[in-house]
Coordinates of C-alpha atoms in Angstrom, one line a residue:
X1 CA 219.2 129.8 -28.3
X2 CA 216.9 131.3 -31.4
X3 CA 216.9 134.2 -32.2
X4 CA 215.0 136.9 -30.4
X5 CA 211.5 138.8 -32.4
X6 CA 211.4 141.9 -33.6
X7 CA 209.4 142.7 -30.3
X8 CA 212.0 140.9 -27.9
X9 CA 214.7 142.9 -29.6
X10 CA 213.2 146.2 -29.3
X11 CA 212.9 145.3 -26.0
X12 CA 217.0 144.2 -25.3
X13 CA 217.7 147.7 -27.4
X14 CA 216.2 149.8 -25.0
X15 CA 217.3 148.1 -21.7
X16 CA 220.4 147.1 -20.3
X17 CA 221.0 143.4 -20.8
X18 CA 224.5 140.9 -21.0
X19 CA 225.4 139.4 -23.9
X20 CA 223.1 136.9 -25.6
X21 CA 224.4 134.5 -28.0
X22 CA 223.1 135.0 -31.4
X23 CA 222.6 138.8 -31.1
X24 CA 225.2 140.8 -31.9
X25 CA 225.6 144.6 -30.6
X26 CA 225.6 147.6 -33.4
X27 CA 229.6 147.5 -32.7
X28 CA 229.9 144.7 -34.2
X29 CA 231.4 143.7 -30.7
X30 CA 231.3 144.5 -27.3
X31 CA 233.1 148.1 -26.3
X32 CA 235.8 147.5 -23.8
X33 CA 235.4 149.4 -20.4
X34 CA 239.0 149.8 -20.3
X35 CA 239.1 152.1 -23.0
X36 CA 236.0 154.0 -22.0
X37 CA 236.9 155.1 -18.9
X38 CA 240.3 155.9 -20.2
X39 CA 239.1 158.2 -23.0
X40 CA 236.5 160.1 -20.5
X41 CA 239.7 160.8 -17.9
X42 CA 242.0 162.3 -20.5
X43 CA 239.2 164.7 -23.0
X44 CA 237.9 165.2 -18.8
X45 CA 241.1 166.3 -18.3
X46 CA 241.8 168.3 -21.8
X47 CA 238.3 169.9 -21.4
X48 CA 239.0 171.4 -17.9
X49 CA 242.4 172.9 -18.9
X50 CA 240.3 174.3 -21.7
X51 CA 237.9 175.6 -19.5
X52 CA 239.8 177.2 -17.1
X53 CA 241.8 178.8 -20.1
X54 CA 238.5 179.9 -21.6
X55 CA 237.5 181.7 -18.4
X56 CA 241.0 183.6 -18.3
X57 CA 241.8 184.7 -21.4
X58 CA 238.4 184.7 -23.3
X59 CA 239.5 183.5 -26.4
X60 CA 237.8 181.7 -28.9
X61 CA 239.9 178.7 -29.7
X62 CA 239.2 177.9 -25.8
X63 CA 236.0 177.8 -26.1
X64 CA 235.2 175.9 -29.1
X65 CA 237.9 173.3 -27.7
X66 CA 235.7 173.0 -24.3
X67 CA 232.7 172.2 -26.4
X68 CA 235.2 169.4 -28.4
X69 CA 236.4 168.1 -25.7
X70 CA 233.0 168.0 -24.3
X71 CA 231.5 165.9 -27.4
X72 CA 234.4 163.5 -27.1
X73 CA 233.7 163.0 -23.5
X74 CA 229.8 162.3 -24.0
X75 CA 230.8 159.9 -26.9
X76 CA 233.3 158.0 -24.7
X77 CA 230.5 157.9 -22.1
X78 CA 227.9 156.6 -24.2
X79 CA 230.5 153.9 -25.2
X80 CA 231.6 153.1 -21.7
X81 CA 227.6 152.8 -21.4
X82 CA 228.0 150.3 -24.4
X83 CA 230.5 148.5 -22.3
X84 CA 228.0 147.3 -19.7
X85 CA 224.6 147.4 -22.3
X86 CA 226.2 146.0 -25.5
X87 CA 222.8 146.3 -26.8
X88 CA 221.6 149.5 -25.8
X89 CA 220.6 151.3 -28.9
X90 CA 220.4 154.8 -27.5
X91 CA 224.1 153.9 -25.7
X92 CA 225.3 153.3 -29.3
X93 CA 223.7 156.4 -31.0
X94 CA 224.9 158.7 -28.1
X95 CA 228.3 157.9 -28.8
X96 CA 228.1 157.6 -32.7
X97 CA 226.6 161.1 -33.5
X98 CA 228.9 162.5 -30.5
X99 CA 232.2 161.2 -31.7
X100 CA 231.7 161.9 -35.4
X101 CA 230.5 165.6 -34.2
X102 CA 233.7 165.9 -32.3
X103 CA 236.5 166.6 -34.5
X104 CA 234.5 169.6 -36.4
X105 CA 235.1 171.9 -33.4
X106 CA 239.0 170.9 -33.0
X107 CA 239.3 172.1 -36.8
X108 CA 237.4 175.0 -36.1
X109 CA 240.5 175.9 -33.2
X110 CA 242.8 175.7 -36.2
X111 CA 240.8 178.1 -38.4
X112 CA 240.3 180.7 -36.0
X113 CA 244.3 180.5 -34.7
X114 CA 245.3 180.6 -38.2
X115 CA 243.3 183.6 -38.5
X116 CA 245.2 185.0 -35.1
X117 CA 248.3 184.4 -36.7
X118 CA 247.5 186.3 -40.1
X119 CA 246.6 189.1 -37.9
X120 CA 249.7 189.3 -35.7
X121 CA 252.2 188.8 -38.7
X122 CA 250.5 190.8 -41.3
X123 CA 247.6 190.5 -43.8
X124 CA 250.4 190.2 -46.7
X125 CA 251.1 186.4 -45.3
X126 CA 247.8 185.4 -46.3
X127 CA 245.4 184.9 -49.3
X128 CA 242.5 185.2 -47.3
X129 CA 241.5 187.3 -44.2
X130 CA 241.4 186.1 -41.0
X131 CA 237.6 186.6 -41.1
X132 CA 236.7 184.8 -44.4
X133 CA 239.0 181.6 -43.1
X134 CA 236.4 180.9 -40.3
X135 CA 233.6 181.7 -42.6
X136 CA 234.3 179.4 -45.5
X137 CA 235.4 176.2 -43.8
X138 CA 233.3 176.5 -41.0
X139 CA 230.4 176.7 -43.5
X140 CA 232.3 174.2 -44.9
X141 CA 232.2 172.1 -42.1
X142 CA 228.3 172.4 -40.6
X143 CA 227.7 170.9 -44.4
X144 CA 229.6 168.0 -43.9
X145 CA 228.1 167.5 -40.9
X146 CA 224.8 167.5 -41.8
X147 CA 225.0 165.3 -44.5
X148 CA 226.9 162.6 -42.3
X149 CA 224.2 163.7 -40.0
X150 CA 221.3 162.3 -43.0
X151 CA 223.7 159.3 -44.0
X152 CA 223.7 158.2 -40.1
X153 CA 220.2 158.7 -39.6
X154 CA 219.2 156.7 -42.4
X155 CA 221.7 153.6 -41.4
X156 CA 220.3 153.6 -38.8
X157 CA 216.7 153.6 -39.6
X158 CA 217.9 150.7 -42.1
X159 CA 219.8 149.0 -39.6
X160 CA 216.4 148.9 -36.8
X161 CA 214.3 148.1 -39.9
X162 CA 216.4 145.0 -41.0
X163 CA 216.4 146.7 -44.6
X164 CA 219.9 148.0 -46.5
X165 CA 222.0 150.4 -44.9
X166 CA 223.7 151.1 -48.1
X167 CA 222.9 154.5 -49.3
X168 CA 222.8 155.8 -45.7
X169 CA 226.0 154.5 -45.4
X170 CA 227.3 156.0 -48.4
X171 CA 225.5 159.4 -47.5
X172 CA 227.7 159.5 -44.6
X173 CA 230.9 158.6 -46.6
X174 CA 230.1 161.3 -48.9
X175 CA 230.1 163.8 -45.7
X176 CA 233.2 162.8 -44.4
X177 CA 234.8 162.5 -47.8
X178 CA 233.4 166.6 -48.3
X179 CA 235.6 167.1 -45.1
X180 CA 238.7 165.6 -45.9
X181 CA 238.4 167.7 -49.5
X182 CA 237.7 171.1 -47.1
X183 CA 240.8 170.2 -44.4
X184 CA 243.2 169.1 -47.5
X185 CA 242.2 172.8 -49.1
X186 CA 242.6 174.7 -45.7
X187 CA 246.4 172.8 -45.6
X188 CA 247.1 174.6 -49.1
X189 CA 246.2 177.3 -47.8
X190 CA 248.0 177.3 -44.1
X191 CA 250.8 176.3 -46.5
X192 CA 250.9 179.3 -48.8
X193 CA 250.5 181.2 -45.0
X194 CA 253.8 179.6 -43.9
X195 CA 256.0 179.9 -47.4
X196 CA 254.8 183.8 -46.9
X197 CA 255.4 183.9 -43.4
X198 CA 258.8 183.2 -43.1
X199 CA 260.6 185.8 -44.6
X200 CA 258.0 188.0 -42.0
X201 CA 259.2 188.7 -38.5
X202 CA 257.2 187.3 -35.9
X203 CA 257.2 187.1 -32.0
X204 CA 258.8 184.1 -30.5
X205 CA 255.9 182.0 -30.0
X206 CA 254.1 181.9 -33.4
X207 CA 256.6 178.7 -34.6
X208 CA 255.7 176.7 -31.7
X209 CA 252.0 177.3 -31.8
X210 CA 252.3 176.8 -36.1
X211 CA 253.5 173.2 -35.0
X212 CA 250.8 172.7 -32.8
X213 CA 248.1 173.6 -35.0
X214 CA 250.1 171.7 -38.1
X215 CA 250.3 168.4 -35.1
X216 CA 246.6 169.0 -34.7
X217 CA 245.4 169.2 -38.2
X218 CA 247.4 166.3 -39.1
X219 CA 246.3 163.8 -36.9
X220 CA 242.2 165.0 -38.0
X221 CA 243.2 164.2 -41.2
X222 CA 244.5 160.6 -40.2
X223 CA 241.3 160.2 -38.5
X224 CA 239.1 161.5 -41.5
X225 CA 241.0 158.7 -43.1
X226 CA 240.7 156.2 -41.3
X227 CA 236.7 156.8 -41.0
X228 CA 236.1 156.9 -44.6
X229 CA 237.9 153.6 -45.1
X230 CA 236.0 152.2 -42.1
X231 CA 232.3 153.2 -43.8
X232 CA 233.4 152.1 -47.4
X233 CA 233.5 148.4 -46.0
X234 CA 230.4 148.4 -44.4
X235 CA 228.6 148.2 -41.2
X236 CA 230.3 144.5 -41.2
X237 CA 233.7 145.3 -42.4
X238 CA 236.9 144.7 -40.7
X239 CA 237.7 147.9 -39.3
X240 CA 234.6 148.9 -38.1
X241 CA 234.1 145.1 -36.1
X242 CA 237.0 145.7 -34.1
X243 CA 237.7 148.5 -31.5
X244 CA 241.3 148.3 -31.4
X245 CA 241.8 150.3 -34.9
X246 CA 238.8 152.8 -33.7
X247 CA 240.8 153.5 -30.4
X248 CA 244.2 154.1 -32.3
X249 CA 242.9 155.8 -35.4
X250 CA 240.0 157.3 -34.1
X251 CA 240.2 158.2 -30.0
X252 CA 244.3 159.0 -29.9
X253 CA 244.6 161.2 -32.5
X254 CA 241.3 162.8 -31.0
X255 CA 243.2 163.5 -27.7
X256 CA 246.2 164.5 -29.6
X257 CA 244.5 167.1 -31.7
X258 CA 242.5 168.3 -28.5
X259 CA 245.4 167.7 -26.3
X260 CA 248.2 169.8 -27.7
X261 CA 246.7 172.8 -27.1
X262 CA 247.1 172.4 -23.8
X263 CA 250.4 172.1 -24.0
X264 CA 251.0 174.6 -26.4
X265 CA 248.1 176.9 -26.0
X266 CA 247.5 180.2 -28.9
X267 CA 245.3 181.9 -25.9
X268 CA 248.6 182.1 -23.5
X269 CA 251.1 182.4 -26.1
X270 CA 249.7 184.5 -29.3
X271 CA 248.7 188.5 -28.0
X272 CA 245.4 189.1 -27.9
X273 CA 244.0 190.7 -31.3
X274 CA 241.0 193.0 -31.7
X275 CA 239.5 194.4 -34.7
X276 CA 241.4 196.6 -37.0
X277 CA 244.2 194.8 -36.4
X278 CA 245.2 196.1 -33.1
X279 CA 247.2 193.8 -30.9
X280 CA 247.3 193.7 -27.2
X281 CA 250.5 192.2 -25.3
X282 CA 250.1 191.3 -21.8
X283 CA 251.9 194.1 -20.7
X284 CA 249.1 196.1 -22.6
X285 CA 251.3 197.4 -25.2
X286 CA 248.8 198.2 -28.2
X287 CA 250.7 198.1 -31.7
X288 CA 249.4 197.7 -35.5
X289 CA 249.9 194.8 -37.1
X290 CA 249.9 196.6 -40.3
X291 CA 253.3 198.4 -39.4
X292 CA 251.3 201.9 -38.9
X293 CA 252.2 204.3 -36.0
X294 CA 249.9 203.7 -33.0
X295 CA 249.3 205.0 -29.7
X296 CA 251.2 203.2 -26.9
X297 CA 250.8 203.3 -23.0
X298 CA 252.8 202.2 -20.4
X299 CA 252.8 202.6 -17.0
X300 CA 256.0 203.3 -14.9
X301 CA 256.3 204.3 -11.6
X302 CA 252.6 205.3 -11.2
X303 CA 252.2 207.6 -13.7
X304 CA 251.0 207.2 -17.2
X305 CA 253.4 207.9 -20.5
X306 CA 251.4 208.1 -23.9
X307 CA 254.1 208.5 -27.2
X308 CA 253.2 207.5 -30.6
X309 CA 255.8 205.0 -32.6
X310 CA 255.9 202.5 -35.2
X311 CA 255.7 199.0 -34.5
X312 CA 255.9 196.0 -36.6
X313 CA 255.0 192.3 -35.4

């Protein structure tokens, strides 16, 4: 069979058509279903025990890992779209600005619970406040984002043109590369906060949800890897031509970064911390993380006890 026009190919990019010999798909192959319906079950899933935790405790590392788990979730779909219209051009761009979007909002889950955790343990564990963690690498982040976001829009303009795809390409390397640079500088610091932190006392909890947010940040970092390899070779490489890497490299340590903060969740397990400092137990004690005497209330019996005392976290 020769190979479609320009025309005829517009046309297969914008429909929903099998397999046609000579064409290949954007992929490089065609997306398994398999994997696609898998992915969308498990950030389905991890998004709903996100939601429902967003909804109860009103915490902030909830909700930005709904909207995470949401991105992944539309990415997967658009692939699983891919699976069944390998040609689809708006399948393929669904999932490819989705999926890289995806892992900004898990990082920002680690920012803001490192920030929690500076809070509860004292403002001496860290070099930076809790506030100015958020700030910076989010920043951070939204940059890196928008200069993949350039990179991939340029590709792909490129890639419909039939002209080189190199400097969009390397535009989006460059973005993902300014993102592994910002996550290997936020470890130095999460670093410094743990050599400092362990000499401070600390409520039971705060080790396992460290590990979670260390298990988290890890397996972006493999991913941010694993992505800047993939671009480097090219549009045609070998990783990027074959789904299997993308599904280990890419999609697992996406559900593991998203995933273990359902198991081990900072909204249930960290106290709830308002400005100034102030913590808030669930049994509504209210105690200064800065070790200065507060106001605390309990209830016994009905009636209502107020004594002031010095508390440290």
């Amino acid at each position: 069979m020769s190979r479609p026009s320009r025309g005829q190919l517009n046309a297969l990019q914008s429909g929903c058509h099998a397999p046609i010999p000579g064409v290949t798909p954007a992929y490089g192959y065609v997306p398994g279903l398999a994997p696609g319906i898998v992915f969308c079950v498990l950030f389905g899933l991890s998004m709903a025990g996100h939601l429902f935790r967003s909804v109860q405790k009103k915490r902030w590392t909830s909700y930005v890992l709904v909207v995470g788990a949401l991105t992944e979730v539309l990415g997967w779909a658009g692939r699983t779209w891919s699976s069944q219209c390998s040609l689809n051009q708006n399948a393929f761009l669904m999932q490819i600005t989705t999926l890289i979007i995806a892992p900004v909002f898990f990082s920002a889950a680690a920012y803001i619970t490192l920030g929690a955790l500076i809070r509860i343990v004292g403002r001496s564990s860290s070099i930076l406040s809790p506030r100015m963690y958020v700030i910076i690498f989010s920043t951070a982040d939204v940059v890196s984002l928008v200069i993949q976001a350039i990179g991939g829009g340029s590709a792909s303009v490129a890639s419909n043109r039939g002209t080189n795809t190199t400097p969009g390409t390397n535009t989006m390397v460059a973005g993902i590369l300014f993102q592994l640079a910002t996550m290997v500088v936020f470890v130095g610091f999460m670093l410094d906060f743990l050599r400092r932190a362990i000499r401070m006392e600390k409520p039971g909890n705060t080790n396992r949800v460290i590990l979670a947010m260390s298990l988290s940040i890890l397996t972006i970092f493999i991913r941010s890897i694993y992505r800047s390899i993939e671009l480097l070779q090219g549009w045609k490489g070998y990783l990027i031509t074959h789904e299997r890497y993308f599904v280990a490299l890419d999609a697992a340590m996406m559900v593991i970064a998203c995933g273990v903060y359902n198991v081990v969740d900072p909204a249930v397990l960290l106290p709830k911390v308002h400005a100034k400092g102030v913590v808030v137990d669930e049994d509504e004690e209210v105690r200064d993380v800065d070790g200065e005497e507060v106001e605390v209330k309990s209830s016994v019996g009905g009636e209502s006890e107020s004594n002031g005392r010095r508390r440290d976290v």
